[in-house]
mmCIF file of N, CA and C in Angstrom:
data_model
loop_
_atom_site.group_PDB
_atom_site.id
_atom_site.type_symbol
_atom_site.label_atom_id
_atom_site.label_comp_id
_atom_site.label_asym_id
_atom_site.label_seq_id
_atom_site.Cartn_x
_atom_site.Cartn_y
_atom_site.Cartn_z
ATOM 1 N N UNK A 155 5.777 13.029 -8.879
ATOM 2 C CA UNK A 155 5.738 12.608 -10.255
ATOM 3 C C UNK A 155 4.448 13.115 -10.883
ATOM 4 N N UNK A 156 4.410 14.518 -10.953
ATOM 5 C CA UNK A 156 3.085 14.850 -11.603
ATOM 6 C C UNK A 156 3.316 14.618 -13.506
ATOM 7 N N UNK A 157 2.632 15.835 -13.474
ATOM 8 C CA UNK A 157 2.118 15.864 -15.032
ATOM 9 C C UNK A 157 3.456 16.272 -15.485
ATOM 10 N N UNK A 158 4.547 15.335 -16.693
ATOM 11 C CA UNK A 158 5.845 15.567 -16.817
ATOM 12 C C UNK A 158 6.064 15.039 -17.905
ATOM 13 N N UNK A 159 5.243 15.424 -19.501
ATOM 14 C CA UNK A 159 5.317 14.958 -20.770
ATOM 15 C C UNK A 159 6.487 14.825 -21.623
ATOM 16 N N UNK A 160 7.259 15.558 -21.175
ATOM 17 C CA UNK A 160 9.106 15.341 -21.579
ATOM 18 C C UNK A 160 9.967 15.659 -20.898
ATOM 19 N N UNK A 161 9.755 14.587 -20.009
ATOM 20 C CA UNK A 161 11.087 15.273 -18.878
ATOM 21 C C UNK A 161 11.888 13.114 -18.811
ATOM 22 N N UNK A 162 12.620 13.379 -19.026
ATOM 23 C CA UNK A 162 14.174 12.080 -19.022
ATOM 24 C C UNK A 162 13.802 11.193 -17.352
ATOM 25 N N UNK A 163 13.815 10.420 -17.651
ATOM 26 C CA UNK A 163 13.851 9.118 -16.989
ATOM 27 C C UNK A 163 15.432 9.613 -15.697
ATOM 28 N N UNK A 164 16.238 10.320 -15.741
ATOM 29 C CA UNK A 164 17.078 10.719 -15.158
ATOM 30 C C UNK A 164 16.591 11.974 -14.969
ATOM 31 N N UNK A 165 16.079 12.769 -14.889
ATOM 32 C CA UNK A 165 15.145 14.000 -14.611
ATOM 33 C C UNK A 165 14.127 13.021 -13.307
ATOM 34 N N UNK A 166 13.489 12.476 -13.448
ATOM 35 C CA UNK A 166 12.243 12.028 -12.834
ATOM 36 C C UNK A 166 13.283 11.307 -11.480
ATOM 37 N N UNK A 167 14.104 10.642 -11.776
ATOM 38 C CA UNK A 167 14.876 9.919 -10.855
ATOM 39 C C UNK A 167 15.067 10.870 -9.653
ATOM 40 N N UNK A 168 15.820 12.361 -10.463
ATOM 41 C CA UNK A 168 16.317 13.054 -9.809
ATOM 42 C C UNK A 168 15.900 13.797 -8.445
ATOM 43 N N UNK A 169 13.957 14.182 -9.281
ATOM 44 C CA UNK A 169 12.857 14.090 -8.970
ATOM 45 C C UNK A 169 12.571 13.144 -7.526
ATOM 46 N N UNK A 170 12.449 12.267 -7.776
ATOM 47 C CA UNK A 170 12.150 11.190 -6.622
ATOM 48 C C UNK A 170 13.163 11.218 -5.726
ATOM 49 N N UNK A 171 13.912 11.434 -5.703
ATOM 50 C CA UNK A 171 15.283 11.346 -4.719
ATOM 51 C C UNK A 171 15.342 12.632 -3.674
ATOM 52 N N UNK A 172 14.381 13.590 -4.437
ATOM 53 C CA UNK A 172 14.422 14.942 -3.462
ATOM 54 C C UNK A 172 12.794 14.813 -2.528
ATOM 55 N N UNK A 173 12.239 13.655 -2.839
ATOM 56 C CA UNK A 173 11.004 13.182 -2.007
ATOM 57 C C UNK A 173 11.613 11.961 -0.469
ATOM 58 N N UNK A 174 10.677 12.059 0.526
ATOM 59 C CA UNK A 174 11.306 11.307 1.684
ATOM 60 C C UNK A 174 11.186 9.783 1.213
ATOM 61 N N UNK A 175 11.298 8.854 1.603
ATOM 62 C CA UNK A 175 11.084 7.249 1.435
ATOM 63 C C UNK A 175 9.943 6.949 1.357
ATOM 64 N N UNK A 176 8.843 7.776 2.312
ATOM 65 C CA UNK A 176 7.397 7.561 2.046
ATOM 66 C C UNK A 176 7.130 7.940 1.029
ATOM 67 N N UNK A 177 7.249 9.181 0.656
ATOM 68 C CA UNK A 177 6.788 9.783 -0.631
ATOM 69 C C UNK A 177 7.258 9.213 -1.541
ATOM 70 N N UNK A 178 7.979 8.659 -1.488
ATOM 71 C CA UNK A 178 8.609 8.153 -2.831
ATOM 72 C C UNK A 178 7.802 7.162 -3.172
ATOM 73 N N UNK A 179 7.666 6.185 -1.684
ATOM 74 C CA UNK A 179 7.092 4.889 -2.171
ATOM 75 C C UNK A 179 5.392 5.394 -2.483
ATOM 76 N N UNK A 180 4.920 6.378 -2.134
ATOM 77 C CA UNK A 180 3.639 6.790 -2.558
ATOM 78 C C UNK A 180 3.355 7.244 -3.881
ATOM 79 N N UNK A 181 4.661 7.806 -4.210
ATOM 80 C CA UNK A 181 4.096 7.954 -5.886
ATOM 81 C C UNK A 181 4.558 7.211 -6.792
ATOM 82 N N UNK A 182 5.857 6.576 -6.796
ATOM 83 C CA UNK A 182 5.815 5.152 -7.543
ATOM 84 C C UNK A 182 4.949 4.465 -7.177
ATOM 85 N N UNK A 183 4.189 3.637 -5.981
ATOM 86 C CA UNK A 183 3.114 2.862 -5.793
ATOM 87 C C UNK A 183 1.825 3.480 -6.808
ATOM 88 N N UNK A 184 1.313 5.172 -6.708
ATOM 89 C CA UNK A 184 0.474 5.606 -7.360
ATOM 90 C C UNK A 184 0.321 5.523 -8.284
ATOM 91 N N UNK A 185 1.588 5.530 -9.526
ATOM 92 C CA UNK A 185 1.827 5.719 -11.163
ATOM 93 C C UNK A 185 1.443 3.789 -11.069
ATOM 94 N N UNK A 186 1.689 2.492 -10.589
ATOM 95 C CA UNK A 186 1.477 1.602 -11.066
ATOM 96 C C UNK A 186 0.696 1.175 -11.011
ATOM 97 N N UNK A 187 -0.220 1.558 -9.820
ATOM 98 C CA UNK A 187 -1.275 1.576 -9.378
ATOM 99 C C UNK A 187 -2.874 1.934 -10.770
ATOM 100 N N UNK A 188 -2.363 3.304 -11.150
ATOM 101 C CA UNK A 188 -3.185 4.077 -11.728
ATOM 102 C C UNK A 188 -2.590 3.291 -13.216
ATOM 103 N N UNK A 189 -1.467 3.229 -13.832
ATOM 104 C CA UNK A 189 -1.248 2.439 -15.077
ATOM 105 C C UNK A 189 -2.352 0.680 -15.228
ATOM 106 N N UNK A 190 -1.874 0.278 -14.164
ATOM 107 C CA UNK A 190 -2.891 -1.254 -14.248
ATOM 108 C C UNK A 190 -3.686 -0.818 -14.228
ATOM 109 N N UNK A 191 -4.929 -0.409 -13.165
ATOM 110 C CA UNK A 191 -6.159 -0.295 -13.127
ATOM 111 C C UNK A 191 -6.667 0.472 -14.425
ATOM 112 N N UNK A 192 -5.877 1.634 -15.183
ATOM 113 C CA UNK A 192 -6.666 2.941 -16.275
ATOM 114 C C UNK A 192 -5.725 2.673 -17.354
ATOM 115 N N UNK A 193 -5.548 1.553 -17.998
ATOM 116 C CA UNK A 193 -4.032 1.780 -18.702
ATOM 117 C C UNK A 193 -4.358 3.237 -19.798
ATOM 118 N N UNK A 194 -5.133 3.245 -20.333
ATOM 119 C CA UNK A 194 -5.585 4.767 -20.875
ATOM 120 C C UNK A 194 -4.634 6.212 -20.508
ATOM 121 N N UNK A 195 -4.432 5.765 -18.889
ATOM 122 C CA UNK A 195 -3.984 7.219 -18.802
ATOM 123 C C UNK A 195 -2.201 7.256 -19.333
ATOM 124 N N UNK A 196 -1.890 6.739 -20.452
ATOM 125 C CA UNK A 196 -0.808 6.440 -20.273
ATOM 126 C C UNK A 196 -0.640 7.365 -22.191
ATOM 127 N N UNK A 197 -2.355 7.722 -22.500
ATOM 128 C CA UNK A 197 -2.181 8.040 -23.212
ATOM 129 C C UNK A 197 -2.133 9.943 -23.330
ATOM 130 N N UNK A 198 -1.740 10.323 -21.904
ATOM 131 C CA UNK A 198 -2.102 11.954 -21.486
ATOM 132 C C UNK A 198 -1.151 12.140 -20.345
ATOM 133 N N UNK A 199 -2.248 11.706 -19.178
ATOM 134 C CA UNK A 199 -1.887 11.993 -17.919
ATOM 135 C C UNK A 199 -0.396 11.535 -16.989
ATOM 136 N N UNK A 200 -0.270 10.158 -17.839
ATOM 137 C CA UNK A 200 1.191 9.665 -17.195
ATOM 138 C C UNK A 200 1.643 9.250 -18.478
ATOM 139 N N UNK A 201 2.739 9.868 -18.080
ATOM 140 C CA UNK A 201 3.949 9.646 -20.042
ATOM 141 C C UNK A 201 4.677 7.938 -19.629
ATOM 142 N N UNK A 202 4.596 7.223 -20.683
ATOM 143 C CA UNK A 202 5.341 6.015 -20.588
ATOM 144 C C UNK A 202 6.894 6.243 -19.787
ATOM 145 N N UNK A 203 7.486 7.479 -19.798
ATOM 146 C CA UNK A 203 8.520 7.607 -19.486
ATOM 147 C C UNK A 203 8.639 7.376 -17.968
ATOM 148 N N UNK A 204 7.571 7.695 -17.478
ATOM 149 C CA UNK A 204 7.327 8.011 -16.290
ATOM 150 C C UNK A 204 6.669 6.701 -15.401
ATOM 151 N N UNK A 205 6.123 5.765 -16.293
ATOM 152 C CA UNK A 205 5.533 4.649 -16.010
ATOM 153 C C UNK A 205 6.623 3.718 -16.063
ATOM 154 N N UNK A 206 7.810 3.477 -16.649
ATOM 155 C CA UNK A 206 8.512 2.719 -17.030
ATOM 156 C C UNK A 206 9.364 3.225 -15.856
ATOM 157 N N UNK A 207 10.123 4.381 -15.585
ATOM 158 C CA UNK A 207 10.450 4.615 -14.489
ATOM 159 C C UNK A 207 10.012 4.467 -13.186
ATOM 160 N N UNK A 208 9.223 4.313 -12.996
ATOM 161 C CA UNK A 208 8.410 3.857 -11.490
ATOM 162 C C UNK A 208 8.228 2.482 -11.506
ATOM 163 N N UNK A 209 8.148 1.681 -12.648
ATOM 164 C CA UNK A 209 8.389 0.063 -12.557
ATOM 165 C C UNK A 209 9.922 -0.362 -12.327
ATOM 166 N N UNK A 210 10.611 0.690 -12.854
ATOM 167 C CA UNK A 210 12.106 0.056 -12.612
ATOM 168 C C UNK A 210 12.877 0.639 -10.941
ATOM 169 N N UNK A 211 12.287 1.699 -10.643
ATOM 170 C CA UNK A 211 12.003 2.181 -8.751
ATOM 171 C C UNK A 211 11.607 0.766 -8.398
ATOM 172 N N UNK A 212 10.753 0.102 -8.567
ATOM 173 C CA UNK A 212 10.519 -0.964 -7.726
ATOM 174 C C UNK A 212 11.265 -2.184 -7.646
ATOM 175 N N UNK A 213 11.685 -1.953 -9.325
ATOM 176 C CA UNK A 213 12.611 -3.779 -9.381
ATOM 177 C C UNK A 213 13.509 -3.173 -9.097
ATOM 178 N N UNK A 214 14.036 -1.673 -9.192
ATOM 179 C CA UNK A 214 15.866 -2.290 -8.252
ATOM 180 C C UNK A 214 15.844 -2.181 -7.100
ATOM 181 N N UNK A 215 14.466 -1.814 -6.070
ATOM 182 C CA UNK A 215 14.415 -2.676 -5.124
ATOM 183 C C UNK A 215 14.812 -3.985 -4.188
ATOM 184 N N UNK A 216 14.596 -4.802 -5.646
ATOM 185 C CA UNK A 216 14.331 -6.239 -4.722
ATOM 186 C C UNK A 216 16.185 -6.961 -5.375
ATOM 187 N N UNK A 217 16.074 -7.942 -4.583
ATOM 188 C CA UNK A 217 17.232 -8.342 -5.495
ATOM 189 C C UNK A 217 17.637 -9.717 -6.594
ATOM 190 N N UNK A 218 16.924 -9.566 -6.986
ATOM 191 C CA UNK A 218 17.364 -10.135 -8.420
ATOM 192 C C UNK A 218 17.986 -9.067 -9.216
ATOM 193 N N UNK A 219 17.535 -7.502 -9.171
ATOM 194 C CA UNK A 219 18.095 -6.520 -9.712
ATOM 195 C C UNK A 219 20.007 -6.647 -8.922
ATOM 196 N N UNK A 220 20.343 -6.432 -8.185
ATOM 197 C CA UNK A 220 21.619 -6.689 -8.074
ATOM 198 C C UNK A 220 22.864 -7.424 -8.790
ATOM 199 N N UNK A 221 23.619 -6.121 -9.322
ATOM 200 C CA UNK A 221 24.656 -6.505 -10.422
ATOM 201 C C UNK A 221 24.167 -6.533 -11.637
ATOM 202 N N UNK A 222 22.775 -6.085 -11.969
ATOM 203 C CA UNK A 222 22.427 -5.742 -13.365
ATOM 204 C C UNK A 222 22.894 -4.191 -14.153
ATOM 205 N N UNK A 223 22.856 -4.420 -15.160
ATOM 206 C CA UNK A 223 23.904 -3.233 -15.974
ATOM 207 C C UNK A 223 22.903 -2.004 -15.907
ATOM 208 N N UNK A 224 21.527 -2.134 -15.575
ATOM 209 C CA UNK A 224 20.379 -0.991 -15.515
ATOM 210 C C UNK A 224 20.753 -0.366 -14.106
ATOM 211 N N UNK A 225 21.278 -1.044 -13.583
ATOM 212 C CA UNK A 225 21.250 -0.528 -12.423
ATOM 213 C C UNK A 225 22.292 0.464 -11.624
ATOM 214 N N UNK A 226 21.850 1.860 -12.139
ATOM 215 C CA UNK A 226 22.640 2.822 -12.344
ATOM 216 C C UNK A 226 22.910 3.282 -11.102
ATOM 217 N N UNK A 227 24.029 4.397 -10.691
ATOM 218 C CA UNK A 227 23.963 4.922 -8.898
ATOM 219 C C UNK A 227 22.458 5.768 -8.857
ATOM 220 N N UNK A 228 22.126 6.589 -9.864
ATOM 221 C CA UNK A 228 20.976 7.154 -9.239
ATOM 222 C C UNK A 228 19.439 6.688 -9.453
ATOM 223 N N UNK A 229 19.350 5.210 -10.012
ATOM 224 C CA UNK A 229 18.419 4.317 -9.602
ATOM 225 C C UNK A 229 18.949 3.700 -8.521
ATOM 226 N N UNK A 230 19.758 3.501 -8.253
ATOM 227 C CA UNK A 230 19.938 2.786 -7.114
ATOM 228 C C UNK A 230 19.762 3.149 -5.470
ATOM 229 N N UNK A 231 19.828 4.969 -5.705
ATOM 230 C CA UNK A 231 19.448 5.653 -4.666
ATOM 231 C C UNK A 231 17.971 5.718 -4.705
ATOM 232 N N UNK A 232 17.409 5.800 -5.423
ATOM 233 C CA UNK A 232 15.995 6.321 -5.866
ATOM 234 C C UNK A 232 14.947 4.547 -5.100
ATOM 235 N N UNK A 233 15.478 3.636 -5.453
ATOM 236 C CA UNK A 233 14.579 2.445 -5.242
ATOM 237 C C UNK A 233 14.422 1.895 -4.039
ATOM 238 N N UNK A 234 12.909 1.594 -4.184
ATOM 239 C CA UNK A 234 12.494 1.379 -2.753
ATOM 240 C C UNK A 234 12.948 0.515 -2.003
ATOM 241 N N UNK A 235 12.958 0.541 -0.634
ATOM 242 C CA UNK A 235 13.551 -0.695 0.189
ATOM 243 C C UNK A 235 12.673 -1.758 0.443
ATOM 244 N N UNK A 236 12.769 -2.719 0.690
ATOM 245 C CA UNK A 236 11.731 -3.841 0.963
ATOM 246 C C UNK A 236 10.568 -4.138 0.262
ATOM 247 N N UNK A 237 10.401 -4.211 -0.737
ATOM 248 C CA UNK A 237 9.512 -4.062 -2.161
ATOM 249 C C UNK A 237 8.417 -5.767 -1.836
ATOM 250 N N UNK A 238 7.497 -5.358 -1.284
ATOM 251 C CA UNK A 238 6.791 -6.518 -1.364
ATOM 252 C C UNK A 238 6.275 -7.053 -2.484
ATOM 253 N N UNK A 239 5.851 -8.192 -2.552
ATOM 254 C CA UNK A 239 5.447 -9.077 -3.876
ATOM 255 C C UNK A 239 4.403 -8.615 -4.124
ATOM 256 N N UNK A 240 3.337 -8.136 -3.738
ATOM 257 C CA UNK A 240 1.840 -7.251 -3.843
ATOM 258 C C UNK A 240 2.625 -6.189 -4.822
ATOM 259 N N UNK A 241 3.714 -5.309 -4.266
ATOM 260 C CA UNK A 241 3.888 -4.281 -5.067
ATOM 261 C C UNK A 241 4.855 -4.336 -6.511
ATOM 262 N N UNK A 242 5.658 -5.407 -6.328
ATOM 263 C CA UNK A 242 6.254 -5.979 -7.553
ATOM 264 C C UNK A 242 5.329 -6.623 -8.042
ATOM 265 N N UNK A 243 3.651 -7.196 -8.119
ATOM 266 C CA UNK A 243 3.035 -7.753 -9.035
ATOM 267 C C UNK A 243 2.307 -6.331 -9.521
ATOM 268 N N UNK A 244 2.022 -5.462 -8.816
ATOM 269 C CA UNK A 244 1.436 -4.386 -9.617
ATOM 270 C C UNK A 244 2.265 -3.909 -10.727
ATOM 271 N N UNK A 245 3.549 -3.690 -10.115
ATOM 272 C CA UNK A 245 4.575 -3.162 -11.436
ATOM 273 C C UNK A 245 4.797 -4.358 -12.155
ATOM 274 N N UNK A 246 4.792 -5.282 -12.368
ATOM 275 C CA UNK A 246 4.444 -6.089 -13.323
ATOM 276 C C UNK A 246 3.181 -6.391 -13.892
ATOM 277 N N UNK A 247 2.104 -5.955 -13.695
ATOM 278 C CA UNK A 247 0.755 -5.520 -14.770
ATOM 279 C C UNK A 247 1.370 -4.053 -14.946
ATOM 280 N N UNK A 248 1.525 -3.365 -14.427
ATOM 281 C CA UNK A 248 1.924 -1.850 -15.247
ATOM 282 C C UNK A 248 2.644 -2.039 -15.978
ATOM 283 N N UNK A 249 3.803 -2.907 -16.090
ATOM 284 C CA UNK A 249 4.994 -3.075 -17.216
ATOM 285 C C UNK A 249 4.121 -3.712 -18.442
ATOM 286 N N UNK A 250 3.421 -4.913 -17.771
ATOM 287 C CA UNK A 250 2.712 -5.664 -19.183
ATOM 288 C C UNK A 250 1.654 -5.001 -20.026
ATOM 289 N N UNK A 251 0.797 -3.785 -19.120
ATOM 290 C CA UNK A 251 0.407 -2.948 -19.804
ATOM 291 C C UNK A 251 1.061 -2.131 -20.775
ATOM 292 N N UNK A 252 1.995 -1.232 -20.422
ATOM 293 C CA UNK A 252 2.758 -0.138 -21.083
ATOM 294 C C UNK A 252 3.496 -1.011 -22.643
ATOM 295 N N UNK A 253 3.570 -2.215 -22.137
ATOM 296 C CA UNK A 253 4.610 -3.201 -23.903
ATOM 297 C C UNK A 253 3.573 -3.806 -24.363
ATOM 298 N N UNK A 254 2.361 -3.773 -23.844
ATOM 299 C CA UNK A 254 1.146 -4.642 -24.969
ATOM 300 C C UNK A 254 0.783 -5.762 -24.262
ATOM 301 N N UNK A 255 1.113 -6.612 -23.311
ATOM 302 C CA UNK A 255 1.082 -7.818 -23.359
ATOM 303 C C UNK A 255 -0.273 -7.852 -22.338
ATOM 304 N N UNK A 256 -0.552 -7.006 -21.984
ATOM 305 C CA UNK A 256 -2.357 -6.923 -21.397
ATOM 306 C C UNK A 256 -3.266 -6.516 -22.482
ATOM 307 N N UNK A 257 -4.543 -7.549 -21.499
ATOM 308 C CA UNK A 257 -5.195 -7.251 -23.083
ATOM 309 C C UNK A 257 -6.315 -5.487 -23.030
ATOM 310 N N UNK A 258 -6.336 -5.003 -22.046
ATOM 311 C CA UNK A 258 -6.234 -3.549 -21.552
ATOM 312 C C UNK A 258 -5.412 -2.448 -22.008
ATOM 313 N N UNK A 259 -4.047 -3.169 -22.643
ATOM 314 C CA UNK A 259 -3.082 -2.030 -23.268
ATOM 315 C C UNK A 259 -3.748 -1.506 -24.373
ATOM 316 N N UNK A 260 -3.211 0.082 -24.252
ATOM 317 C CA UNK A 260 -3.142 0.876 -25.446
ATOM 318 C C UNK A 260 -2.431 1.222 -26.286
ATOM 319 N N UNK A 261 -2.796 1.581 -27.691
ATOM 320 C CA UNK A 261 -1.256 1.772 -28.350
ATOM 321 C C UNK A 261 -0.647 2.904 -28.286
ATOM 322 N N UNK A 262 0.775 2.131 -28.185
ATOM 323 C CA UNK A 262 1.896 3.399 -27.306
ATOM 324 C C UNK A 262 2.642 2.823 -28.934
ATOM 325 N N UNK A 263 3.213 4.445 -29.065
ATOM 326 C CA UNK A 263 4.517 4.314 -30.174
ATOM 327 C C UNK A 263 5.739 4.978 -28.978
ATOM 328 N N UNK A 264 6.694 3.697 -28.536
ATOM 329 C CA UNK A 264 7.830 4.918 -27.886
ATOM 330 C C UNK A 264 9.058 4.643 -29.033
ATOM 331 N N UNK A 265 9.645 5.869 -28.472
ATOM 332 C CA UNK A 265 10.604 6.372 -29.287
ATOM 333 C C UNK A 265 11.903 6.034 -28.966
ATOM 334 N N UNK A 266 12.596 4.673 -29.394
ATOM 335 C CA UNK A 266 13.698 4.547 -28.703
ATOM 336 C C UNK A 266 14.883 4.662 -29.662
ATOM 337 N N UNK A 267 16.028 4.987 -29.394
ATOM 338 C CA UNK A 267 17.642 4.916 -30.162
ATOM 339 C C UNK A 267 17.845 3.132 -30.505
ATOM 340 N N UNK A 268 17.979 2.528 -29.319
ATOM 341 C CA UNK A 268 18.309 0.753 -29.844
ATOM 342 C C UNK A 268 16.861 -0.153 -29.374
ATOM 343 N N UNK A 269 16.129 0.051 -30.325
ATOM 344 C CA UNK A 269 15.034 -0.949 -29.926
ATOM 345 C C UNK A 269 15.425 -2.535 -29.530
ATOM 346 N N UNK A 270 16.143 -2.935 -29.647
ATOM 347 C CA UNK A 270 16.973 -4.208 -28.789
ATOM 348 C C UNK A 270 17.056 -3.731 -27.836
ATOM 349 N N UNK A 271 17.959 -3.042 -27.736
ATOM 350 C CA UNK A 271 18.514 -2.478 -26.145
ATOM 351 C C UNK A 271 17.244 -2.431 -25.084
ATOM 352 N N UNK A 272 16.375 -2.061 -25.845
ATOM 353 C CA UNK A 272 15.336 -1.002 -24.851
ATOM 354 C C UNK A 272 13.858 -3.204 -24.714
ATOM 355 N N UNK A 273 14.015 -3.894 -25.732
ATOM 356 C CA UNK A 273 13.396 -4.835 -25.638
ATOM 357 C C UNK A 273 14.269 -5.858 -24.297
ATOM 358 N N UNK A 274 15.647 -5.606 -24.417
ATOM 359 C CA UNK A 274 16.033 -6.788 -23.812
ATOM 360 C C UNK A 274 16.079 -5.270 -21.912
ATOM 361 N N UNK A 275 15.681 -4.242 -21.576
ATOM 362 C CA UNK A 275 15.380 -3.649 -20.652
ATOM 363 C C UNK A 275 14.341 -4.138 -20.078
ATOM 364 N N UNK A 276 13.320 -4.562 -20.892
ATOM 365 C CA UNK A 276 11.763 -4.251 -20.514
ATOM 366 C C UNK A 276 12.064 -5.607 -20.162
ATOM 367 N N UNK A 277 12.342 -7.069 -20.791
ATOM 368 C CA UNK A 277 12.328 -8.373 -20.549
ATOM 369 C C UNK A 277 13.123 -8.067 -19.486
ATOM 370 N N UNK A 278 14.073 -7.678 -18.788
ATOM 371 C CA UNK A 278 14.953 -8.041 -17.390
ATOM 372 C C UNK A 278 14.371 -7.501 -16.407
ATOM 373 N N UNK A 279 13.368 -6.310 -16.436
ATOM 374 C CA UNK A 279 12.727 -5.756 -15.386
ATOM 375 C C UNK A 279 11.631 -6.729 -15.155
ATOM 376 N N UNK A 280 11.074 -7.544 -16.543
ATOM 377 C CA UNK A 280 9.853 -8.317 -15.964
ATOM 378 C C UNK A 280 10.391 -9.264 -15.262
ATOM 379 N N UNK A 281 11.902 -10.070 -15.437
ATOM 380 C CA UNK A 281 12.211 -11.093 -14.686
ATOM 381 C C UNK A 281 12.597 -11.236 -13.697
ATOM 382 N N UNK A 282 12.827 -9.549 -12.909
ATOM 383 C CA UNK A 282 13.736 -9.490 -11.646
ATOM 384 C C UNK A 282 12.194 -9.128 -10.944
ATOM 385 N N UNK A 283 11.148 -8.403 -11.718
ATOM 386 C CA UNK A 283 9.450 -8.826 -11.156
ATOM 387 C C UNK A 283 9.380 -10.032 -10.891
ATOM 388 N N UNK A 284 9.361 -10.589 -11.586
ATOM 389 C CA UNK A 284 8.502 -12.266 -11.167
ATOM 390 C C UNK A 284 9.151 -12.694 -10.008
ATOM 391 N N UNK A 285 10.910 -12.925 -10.475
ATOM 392 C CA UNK A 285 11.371 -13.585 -9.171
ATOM 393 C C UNK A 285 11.230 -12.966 -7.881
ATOM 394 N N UNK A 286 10.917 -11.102 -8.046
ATOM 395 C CA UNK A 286 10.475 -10.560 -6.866
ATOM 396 C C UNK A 286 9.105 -11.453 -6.344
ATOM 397 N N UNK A 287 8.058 -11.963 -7.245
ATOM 398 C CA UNK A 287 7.201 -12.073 -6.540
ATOM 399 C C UNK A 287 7.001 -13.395 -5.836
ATOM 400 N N UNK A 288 7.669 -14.652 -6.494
ATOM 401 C CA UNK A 288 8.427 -15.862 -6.479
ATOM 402 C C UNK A 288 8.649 -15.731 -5.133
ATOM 403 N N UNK A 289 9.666 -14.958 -4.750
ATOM 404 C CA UNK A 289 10.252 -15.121 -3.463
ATOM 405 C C UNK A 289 9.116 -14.680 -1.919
ATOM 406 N N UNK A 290 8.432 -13.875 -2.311
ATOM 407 C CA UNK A 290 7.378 -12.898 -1.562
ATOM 408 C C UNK A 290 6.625 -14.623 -1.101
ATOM 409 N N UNK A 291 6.592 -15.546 -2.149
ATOM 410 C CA UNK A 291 6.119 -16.823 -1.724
ATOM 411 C C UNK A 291 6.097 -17.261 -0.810
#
């Protein structure tokens, strides 16, 4: 998942799927990693597209994601297995970064077709986070 300023959330998937299980989990772990700690780089180096995709690699992981309508066949190949609560709380500060709700976020204008659609996305990935981390309990 390098430097990939317009490349589709199904591009990047596609991307990750031709990496082994380690690698995979190394560079989704990296992008949420580097989003919480720098949220900045979200204004260059890692495209929201790409950040939002590596948070949703992790929640269809776990299962609260199971039987959700996001949860497409080639996210479903793409997401990691055994998603610990350490790593579903990082992608949940990377998610709360990238929509504002840290007080570290930067301003992002994304560009969506159904801004509903894309609000009630971001709210189901944070909730299949939490209960990921809930359960890690």
């Amino acid at each position: 998942m390098g430097n990939m300023n317009e490349v589709s959330a199904p591009d990047l998937l596609d991307e990750l799927l031709e990496l082994s299980p380690r690698e995979r989990f190394h560079a989704v772990a990296t992008v949420v990693a580097r989003v919480w700690e720098t949220p900045t780089v979200l204004l260059g180096e890692i495209p929201p597209t790409q950040a939002i995709t590596a948070v949703a690699v992790i929640a269809a992981g776990l299962p609260g994601a199971y039987g959700k309508s996001w949860l497409d066949h080639r996210l479903a190949r793409a997401a990691l297995p055994g998603v610990s609560g350490e790593l579903a709380g990082r992608a949940l500060c990377a998610l709360d970064v990238i929509v504002g709700r840290d007080r570290e976020s930067v301003p992002l204008e994304l560009h969506v077709s159904d801004g509903d659609a894309a609000q009630a996305l971001l709210d189901d990935l944070r909730d299949v986070l939490m209960d990921g981390i809930r359960r890690a309990w």
